[in-house]
Short mmCIF file of C-alpha atoms in Angstrom, two decimals:
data_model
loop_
_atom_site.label_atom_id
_atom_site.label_comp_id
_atom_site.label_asym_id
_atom_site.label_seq_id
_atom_site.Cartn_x
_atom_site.Cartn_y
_atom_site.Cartn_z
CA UNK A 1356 56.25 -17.52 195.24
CA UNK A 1357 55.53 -18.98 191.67
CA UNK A 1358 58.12 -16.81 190.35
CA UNK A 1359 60.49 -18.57 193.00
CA UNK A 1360 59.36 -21.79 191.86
CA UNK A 1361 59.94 -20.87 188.78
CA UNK A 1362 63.48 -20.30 188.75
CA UNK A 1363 64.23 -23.08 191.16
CA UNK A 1364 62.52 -25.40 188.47
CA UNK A 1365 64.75 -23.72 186.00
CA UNK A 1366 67.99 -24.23 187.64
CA UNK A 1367 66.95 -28.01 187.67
CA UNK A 1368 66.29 -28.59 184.42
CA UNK A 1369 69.74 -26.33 183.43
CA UNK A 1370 71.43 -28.21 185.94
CA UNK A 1371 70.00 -31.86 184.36
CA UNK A 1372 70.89 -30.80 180.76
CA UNK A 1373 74.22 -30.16 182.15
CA UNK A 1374 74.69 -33.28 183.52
CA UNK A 1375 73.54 -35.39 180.67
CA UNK A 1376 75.52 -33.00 178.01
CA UNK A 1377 78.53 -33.96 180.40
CA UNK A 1378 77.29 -38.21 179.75
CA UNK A 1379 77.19 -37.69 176.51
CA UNK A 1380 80.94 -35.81 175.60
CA UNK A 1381 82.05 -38.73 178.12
CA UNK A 1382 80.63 -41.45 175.87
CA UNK A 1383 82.02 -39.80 172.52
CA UNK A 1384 85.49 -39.26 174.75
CA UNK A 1385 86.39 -42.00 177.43
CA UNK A 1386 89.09 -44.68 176.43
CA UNK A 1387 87.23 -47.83 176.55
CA UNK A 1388 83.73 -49.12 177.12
CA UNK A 1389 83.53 -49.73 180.64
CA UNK A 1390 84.57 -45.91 180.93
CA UNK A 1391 82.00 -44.86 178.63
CA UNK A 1392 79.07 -46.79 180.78
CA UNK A 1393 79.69 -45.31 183.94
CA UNK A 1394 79.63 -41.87 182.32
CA UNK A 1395 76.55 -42.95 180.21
CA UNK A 1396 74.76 -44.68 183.19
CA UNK A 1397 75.38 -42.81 186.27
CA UNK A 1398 75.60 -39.07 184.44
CA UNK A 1399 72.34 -39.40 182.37
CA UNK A 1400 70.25 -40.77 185.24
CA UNK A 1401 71.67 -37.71 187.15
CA UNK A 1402 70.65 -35.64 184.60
CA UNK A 1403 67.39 -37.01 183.93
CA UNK A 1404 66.72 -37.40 187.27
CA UNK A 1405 67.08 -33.39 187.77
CA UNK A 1406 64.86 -33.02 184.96
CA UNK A 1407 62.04 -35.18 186.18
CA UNK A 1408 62.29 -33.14 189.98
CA UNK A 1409 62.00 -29.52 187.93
CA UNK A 1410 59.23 -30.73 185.56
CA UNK A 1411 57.81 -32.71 188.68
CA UNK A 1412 57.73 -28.84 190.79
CA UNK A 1413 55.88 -27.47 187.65
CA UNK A 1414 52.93 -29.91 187.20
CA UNK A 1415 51.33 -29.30 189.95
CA UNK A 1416 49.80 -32.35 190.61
CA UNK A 1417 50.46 -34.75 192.80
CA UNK A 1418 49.40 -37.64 189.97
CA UNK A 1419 51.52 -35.87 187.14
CA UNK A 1420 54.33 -36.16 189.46
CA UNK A 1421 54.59 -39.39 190.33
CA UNK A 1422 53.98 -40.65 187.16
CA UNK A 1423 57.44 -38.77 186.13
CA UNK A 1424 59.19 -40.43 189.35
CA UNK A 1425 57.77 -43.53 188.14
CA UNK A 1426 59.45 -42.71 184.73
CA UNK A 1427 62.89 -41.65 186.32
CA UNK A 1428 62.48 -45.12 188.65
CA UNK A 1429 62.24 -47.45 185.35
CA UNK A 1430 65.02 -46.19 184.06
CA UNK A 1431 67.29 -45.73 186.95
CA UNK A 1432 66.41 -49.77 187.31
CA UNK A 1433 66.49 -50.66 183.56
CA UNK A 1434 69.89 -48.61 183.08
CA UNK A 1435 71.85 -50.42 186.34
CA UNK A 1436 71.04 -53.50 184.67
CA UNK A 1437 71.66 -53.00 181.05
CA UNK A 1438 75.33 -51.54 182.37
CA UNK A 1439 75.99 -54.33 184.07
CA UNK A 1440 75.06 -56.62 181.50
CA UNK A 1441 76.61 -54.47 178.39
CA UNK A 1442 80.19 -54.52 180.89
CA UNK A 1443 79.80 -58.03 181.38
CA UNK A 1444 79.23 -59.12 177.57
CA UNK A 1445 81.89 -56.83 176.80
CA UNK A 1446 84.46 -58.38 179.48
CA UNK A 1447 83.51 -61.56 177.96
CA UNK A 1448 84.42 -60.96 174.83
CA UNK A 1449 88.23 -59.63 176.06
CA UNK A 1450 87.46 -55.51 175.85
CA UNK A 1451 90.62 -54.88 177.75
CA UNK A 1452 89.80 -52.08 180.14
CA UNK A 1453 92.12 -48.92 179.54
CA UNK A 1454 94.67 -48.90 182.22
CA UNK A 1455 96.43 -45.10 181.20
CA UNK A 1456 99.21 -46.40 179.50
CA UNK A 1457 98.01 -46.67 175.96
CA UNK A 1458 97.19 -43.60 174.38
CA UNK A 1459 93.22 -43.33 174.56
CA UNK B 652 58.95 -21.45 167.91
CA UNK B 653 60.08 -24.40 170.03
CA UNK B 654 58.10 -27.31 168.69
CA UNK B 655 59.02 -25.98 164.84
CA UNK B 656 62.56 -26.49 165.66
CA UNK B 657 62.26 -29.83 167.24
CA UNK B 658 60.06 -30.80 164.33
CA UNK B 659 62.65 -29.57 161.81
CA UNK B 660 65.69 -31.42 163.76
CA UNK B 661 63.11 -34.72 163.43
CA UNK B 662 62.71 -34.03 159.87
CA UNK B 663 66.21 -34.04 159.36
CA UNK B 664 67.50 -36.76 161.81
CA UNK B 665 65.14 -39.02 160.22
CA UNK B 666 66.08 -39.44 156.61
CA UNK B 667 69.95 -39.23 158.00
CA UNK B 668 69.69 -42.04 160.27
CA UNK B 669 68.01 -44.35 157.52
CA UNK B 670 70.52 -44.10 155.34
CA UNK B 671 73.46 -44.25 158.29
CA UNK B 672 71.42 -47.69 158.81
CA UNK B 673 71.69 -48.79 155.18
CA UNK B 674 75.79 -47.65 154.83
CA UNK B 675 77.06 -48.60 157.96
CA UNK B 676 79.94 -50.97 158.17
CA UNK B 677 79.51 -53.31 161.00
CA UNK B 678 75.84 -55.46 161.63
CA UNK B 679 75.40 -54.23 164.75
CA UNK B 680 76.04 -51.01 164.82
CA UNK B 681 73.00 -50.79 161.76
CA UNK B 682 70.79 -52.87 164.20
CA UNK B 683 71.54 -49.86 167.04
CA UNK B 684 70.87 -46.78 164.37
CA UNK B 685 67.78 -48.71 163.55
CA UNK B 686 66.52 -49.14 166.91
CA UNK B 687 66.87 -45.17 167.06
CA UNK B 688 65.33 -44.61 163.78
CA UNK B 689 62.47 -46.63 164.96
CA UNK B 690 62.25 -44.51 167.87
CA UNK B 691 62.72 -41.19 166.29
CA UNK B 692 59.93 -42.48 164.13
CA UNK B 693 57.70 -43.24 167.10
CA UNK B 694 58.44 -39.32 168.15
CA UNK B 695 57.21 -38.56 164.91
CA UNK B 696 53.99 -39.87 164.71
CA UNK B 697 53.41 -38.31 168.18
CA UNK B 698 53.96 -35.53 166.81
CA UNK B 699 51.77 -35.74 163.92
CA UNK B 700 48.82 -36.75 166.71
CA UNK B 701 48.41 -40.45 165.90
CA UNK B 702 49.84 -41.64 169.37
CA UNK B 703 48.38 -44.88 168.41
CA UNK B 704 50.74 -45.73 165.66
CA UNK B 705 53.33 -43.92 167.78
CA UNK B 706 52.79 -46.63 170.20
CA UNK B 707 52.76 -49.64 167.73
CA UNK B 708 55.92 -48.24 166.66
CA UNK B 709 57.46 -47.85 169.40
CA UNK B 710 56.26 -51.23 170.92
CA UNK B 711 56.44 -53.47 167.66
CA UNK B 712 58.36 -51.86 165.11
CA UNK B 713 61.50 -50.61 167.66
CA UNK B 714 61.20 -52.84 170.62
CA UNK B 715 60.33 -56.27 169.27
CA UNK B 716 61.90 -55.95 166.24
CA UNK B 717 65.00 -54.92 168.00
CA UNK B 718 64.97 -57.50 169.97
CA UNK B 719 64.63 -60.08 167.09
CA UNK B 720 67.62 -58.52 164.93
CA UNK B 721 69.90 -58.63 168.12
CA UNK B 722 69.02 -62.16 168.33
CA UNK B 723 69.39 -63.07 164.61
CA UNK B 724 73.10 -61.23 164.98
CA UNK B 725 73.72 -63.47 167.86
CA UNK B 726 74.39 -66.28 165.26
CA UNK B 727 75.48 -64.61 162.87
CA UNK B 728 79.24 -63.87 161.94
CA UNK B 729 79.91 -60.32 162.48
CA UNK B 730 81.40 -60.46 159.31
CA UNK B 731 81.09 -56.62 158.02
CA UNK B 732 79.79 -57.01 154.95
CA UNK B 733 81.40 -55.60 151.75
CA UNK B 734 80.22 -52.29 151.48
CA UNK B 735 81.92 -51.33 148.26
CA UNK B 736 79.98 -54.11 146.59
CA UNK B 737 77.19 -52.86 148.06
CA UNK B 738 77.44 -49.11 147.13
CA UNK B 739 78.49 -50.14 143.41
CA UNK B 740 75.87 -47.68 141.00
CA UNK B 741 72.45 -49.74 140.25
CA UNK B 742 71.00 -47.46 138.04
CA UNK B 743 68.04 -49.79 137.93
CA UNK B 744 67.26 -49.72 141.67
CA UNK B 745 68.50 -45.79 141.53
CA UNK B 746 65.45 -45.32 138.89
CA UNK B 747 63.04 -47.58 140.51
CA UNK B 748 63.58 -45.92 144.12
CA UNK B 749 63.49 -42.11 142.21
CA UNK B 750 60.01 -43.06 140.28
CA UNK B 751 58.96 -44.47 143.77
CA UNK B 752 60.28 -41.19 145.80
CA UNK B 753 58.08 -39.35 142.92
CA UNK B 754 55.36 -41.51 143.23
CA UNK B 755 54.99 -41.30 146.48
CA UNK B 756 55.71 -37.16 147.02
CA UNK B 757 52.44 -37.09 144.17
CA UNK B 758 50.34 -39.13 146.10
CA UNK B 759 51.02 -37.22 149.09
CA UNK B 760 50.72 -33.84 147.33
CA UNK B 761 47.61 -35.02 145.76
CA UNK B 762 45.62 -35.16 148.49
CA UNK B 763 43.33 -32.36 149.33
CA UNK B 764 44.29 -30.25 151.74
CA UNK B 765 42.84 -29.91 155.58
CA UNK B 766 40.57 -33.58 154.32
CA UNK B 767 39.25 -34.41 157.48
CA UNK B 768 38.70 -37.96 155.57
CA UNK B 769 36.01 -39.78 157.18
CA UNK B 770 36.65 -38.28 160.77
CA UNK B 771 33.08 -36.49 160.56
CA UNK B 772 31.73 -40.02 159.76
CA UNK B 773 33.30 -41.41 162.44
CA UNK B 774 32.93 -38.45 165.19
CA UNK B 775 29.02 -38.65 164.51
CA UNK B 776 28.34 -42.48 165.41
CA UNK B 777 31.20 -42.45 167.93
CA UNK B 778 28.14 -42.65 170.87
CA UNK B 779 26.71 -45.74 168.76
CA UNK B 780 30.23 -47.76 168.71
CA UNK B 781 30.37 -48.36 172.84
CA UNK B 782 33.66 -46.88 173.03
CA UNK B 783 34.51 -43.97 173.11
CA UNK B 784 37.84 -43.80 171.35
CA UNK B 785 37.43 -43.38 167.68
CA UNK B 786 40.49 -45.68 166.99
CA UNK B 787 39.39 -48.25 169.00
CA UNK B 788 35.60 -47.99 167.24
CA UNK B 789 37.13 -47.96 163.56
CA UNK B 790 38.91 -51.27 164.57
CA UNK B 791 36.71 -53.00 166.62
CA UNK B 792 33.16 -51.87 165.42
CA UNK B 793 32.76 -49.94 162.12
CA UNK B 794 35.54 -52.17 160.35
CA UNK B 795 35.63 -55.40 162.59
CA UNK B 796 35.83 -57.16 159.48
CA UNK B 797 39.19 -55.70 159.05
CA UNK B 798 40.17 -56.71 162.46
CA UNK B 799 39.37 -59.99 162.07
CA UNK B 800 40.92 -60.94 159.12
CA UNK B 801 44.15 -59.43 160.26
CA UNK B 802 43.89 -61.83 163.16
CA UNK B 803 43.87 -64.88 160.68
CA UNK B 804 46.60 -63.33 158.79
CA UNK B 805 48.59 -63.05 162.25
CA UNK B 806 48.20 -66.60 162.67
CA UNK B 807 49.19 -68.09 159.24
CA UNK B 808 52.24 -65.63 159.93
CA UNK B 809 52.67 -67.52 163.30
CA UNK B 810 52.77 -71.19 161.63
CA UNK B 811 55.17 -69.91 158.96
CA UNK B 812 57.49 -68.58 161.92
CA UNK B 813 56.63 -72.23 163.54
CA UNK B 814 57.90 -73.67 160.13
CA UNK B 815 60.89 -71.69 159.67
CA UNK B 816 62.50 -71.90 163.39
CA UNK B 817 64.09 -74.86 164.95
CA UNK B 818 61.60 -76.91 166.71
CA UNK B 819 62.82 -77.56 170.43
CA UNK B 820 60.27 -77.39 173.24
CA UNK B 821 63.57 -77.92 175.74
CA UNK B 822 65.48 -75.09 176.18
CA UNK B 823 69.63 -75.93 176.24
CA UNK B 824 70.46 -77.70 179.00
CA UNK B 825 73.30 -74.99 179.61
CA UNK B 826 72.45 -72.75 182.79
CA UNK B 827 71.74 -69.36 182.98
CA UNK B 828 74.88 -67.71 182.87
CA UNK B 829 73.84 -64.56 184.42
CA UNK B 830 71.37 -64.50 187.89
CA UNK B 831 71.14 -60.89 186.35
CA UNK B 832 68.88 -60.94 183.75
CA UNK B 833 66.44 -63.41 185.63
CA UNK B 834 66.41 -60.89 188.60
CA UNK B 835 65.54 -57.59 186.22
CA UNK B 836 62.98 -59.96 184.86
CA UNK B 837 61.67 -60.93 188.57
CA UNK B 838 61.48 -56.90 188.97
CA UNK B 839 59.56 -56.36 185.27
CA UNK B 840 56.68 -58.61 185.60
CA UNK B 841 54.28 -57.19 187.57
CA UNK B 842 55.20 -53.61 185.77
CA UNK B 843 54.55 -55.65 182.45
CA UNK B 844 51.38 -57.22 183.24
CA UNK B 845 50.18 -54.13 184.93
CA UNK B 846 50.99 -52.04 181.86
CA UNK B 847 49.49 -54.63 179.09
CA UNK B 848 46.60 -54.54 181.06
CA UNK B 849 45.95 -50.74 181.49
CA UNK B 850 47.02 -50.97 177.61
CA UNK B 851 43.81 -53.29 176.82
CA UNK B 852 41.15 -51.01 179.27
CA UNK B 853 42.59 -47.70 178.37
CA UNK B 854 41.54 -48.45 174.25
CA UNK B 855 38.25 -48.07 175.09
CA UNK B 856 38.94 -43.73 175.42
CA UNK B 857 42.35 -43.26 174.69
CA UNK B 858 45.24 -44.73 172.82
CA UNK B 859 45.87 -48.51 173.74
CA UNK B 860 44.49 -51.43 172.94
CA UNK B 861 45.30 -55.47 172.01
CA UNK B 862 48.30 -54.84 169.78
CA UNK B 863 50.09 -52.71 171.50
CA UNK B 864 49.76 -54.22 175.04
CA UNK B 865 50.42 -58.09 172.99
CA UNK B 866 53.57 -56.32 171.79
CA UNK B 867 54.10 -55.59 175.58
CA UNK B 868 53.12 -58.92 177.02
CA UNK B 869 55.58 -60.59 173.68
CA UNK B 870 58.49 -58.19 174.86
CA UNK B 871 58.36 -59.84 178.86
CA UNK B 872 58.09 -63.49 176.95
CA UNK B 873 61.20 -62.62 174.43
CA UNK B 874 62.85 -61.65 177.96
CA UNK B 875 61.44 -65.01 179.64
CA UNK B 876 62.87 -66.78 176.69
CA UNK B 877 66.43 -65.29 176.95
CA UNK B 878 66.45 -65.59 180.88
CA UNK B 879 64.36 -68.22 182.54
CA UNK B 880 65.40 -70.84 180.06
CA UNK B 881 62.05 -71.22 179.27
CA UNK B 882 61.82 -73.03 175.87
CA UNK B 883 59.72 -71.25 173.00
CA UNK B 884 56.15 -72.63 172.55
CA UNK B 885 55.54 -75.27 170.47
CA UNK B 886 52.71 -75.33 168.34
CA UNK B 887 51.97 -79.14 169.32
CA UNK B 888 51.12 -78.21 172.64
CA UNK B 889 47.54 -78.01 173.36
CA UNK B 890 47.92 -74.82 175.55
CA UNK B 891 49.43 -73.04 172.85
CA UNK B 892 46.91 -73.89 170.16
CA UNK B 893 44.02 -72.73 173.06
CA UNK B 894 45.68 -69.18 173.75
CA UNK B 895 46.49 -68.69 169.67
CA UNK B 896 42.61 -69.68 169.22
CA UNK B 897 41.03 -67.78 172.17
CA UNK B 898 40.97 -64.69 170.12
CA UNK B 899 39.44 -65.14 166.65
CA UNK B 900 37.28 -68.08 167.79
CA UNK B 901 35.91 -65.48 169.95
CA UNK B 902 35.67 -62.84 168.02
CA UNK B 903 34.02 -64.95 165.25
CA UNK B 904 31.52 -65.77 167.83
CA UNK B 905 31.04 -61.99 168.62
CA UNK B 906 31.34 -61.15 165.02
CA UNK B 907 28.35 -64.18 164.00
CA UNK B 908 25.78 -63.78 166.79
CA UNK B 909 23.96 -60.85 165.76
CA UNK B 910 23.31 -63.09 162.78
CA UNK B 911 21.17 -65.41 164.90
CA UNK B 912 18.96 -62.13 165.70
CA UNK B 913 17.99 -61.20 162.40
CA UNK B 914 20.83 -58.43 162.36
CA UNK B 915 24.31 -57.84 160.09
CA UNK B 916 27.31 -59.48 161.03
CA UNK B 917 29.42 -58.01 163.64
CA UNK B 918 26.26 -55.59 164.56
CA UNK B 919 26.36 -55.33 167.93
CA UNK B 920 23.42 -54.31 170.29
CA UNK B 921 24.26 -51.14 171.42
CA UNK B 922 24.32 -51.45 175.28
CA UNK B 923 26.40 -54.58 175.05
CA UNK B 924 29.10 -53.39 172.67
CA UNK B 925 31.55 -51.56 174.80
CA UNK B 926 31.48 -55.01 177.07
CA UNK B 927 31.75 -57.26 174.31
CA UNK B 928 34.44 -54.98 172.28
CA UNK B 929 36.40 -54.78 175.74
CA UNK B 930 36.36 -59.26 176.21
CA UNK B 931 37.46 -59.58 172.47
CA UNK B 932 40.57 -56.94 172.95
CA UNK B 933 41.63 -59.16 175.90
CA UNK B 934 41.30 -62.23 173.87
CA UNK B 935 42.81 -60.85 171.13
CA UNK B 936 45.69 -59.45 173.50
CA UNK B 937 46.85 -63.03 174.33
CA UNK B 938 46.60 -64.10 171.08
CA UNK B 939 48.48 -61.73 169.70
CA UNK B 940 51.36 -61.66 172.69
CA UNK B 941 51.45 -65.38 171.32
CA UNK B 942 52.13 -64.98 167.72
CA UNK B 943 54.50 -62.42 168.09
CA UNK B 944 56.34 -64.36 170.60
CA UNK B 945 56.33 -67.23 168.14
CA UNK B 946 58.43 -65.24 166.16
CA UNK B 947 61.51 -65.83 168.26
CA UNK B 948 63.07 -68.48 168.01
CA UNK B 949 64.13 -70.23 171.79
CA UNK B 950 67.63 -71.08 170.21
CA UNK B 951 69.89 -71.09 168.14
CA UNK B 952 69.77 -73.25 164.92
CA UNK B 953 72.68 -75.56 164.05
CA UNK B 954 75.24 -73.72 161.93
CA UNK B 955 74.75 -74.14 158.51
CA UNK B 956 77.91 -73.77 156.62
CA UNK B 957 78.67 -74.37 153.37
CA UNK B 958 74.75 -74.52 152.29
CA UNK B 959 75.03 -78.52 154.20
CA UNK B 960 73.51 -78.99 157.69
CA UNK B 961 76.94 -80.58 159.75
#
């Protein structure tokens, strides 16, 4: 059973360092910023979130795990607004947002 | 295996990221890098098991700090400055910064090696102190005097911030541009207060205590400041000068009464001292929230330009 656990837990945590190596080639890659937050906002908490769930499976306590939800909760809120607000300043300042045409 | 090669990728993204801050070309960008230097720093005193100045760091030195040079590049051109001036050979500040480099590597090397220091001295009367955090009994019992003058020194720091910033009790009469930033604030409080709070009781056996949960209190004001339109507080107003006094006029009471007893200052009796340690670090927690938040200016100053106020 533990060995079970085990490699489910594994799989999650491969799984979220997928995910938020994925955010992170998107932020050094995408065309423009707004691009870059959605891959930055929605991949890591993805990946982080996957993370928390495996690491959550291998405490074994019910206090040690919520305390790591509670983590993945702050910065699932924290994240949706900073995006929003980052995307906003930037539209404010005229960050055109990449249409395909231009050459990224 | 692990932890050596996470220490070693520390050891190496530190030094690399402060001098990315110092030769970057745009303002902000240098304010970001720094940001992460302070929090790779944080890592590193966790690492080093002192996850109190970890926290300070992380809470004063990164997030606060942060928050004040984002602000200060808010009115600022972002002109990039002119690095090429900047990078021009000094061989005065080269030598100075080598002798200090070598000064500094002796000192370190110097010391004797596997010193527990005065840990032992500490460890021994830990049951005497009313806490049981050795931290917290350093600060708070065994070198109170310390404390307390670093509480006076916080507040001459807070009336030369006073002095320096514009003085405006009214916030702009502009409105809130974004419903936002007020509604992620809405969300925060209770999670702030609730934090600073477990901050302040958990210093009495772990590590917490008033400056790191002031630092968190200051963070939600700096927040209430940008959002809520809430102007900065003004030294003239008598609630202010109560919440910035709270804390050393109570902790010189604390500190003086075992006078009146025949005993040394700041000699507390033994079965009161963990209660009276605990009231002062929640005095002291306002108080300090205060200062810091005095620090930030509620809006911007009038463009100066040309060395003339317009």
């Amino acid at each position: 059973m533990s060995a079970l656990l085990d490699g489910v837990c594994a799989a999650l945590m491969l799984a979220g360092a997928f995910f938020t190596l994925a955010g992170t080639v998107g932020v050094l890659r995408f065309p423009d910023v707004y691009c870059r937050l959605h891959a930055l906002t929605k991949v890591d908490n993805l990946g982080l979130g996957l993370v928390v769930l495996g690491l959550a499976l291998q405490s074994g306590s019910w206090a040690t795990a919520l305390e790591l939800l509670l983590v993945w909760f702050f910065v699932l809120i924290s994240s949706a607004f900073t995006c929003q607000l980052v995307a906003r300043a930037a539209l404010r300042r005229g960050a055109a947002p990449w249409t395909g045409r231009r050459p990224p | 295996m692990t932890m050596a090669l996470f220490d070693a990728c520390l050891a190496l993204c530190l030094p690399l990221l402060a001098w990315m801050v110092l030769r970057t070309e745009s303002l902000s960008q240098a304010v970001v890098l720094f940001v992460a230097l302070g929090l790779l720093a944080a890592l590193g005193w966790a690492r080093l098991d002192a996850p109190d100045i970890s926290l300070v760091e992380a809470a004063v030195g990164t997030g606060l700090t942060g928050a004040l040079l984002m602000h200060t590049l808010s009115w600022t051109d972002e002109r990039p400055p002119d690095i090429v001036a900047r990078a021009r050979r000094r061989p005065g500040s080269l030598l100075a910064l080598a002798a200090l480099t070598g000064v500094l590597g002796w000192a370190v090397l110097a010391l004797p090696p596997d010193d527990p220091g005065l840990t032992r001295e500490v460890d021994a009367r830990l049951a005497r102190s009313g806490v049981e955090h050795p931290v917290t009994a350093v600060l708070l019992n065994f070198r109170g005097y310390d404390t307390l003058l670093e509480i006076a020194v916080l507040l001459v720091a807070a009336l030369g911030a006073r002095a320096v910033n514009p003085r405006t009790e009214r916030p702009s009469p502009e409105p809130a541009r974004d419903p936002l930033t007020g509604e992620l604030f809405r969300m925060m409080v209770p999670a702030l207060l609730l934090v600073a709070g477990y901050l302040v009781w958990v210093g009495e056996h772990g590590p917490g205590g008033a400056f790191q949960a002031g630092a968190i209190l200051a963070g939600g004001g700096v927040v209430a400041l940008l959002t809520l339109q809430m102007g900065a507080p003004r030294l003239s107003s008598w609630r202010v000068r109560v919440v910035l006094l709270t804390g050393p006029l109570l902790f010189i009471a604390v500190a003086v009464a075992p006078l009146f007893s025949g005993r040394d200052l700041l000699e507390y009796r033994r079965d009161l001292a963990g209660t009276l340690i605990f009231v002062v670090e929640l005095a002291l927690t306002a108080t300090i929230a205060l200062v810091l938040l005095m620090f930030f200016p509620g809006v911007r100053p009038a463009r100066v330009s040309g060395g003339k106020a317009p």
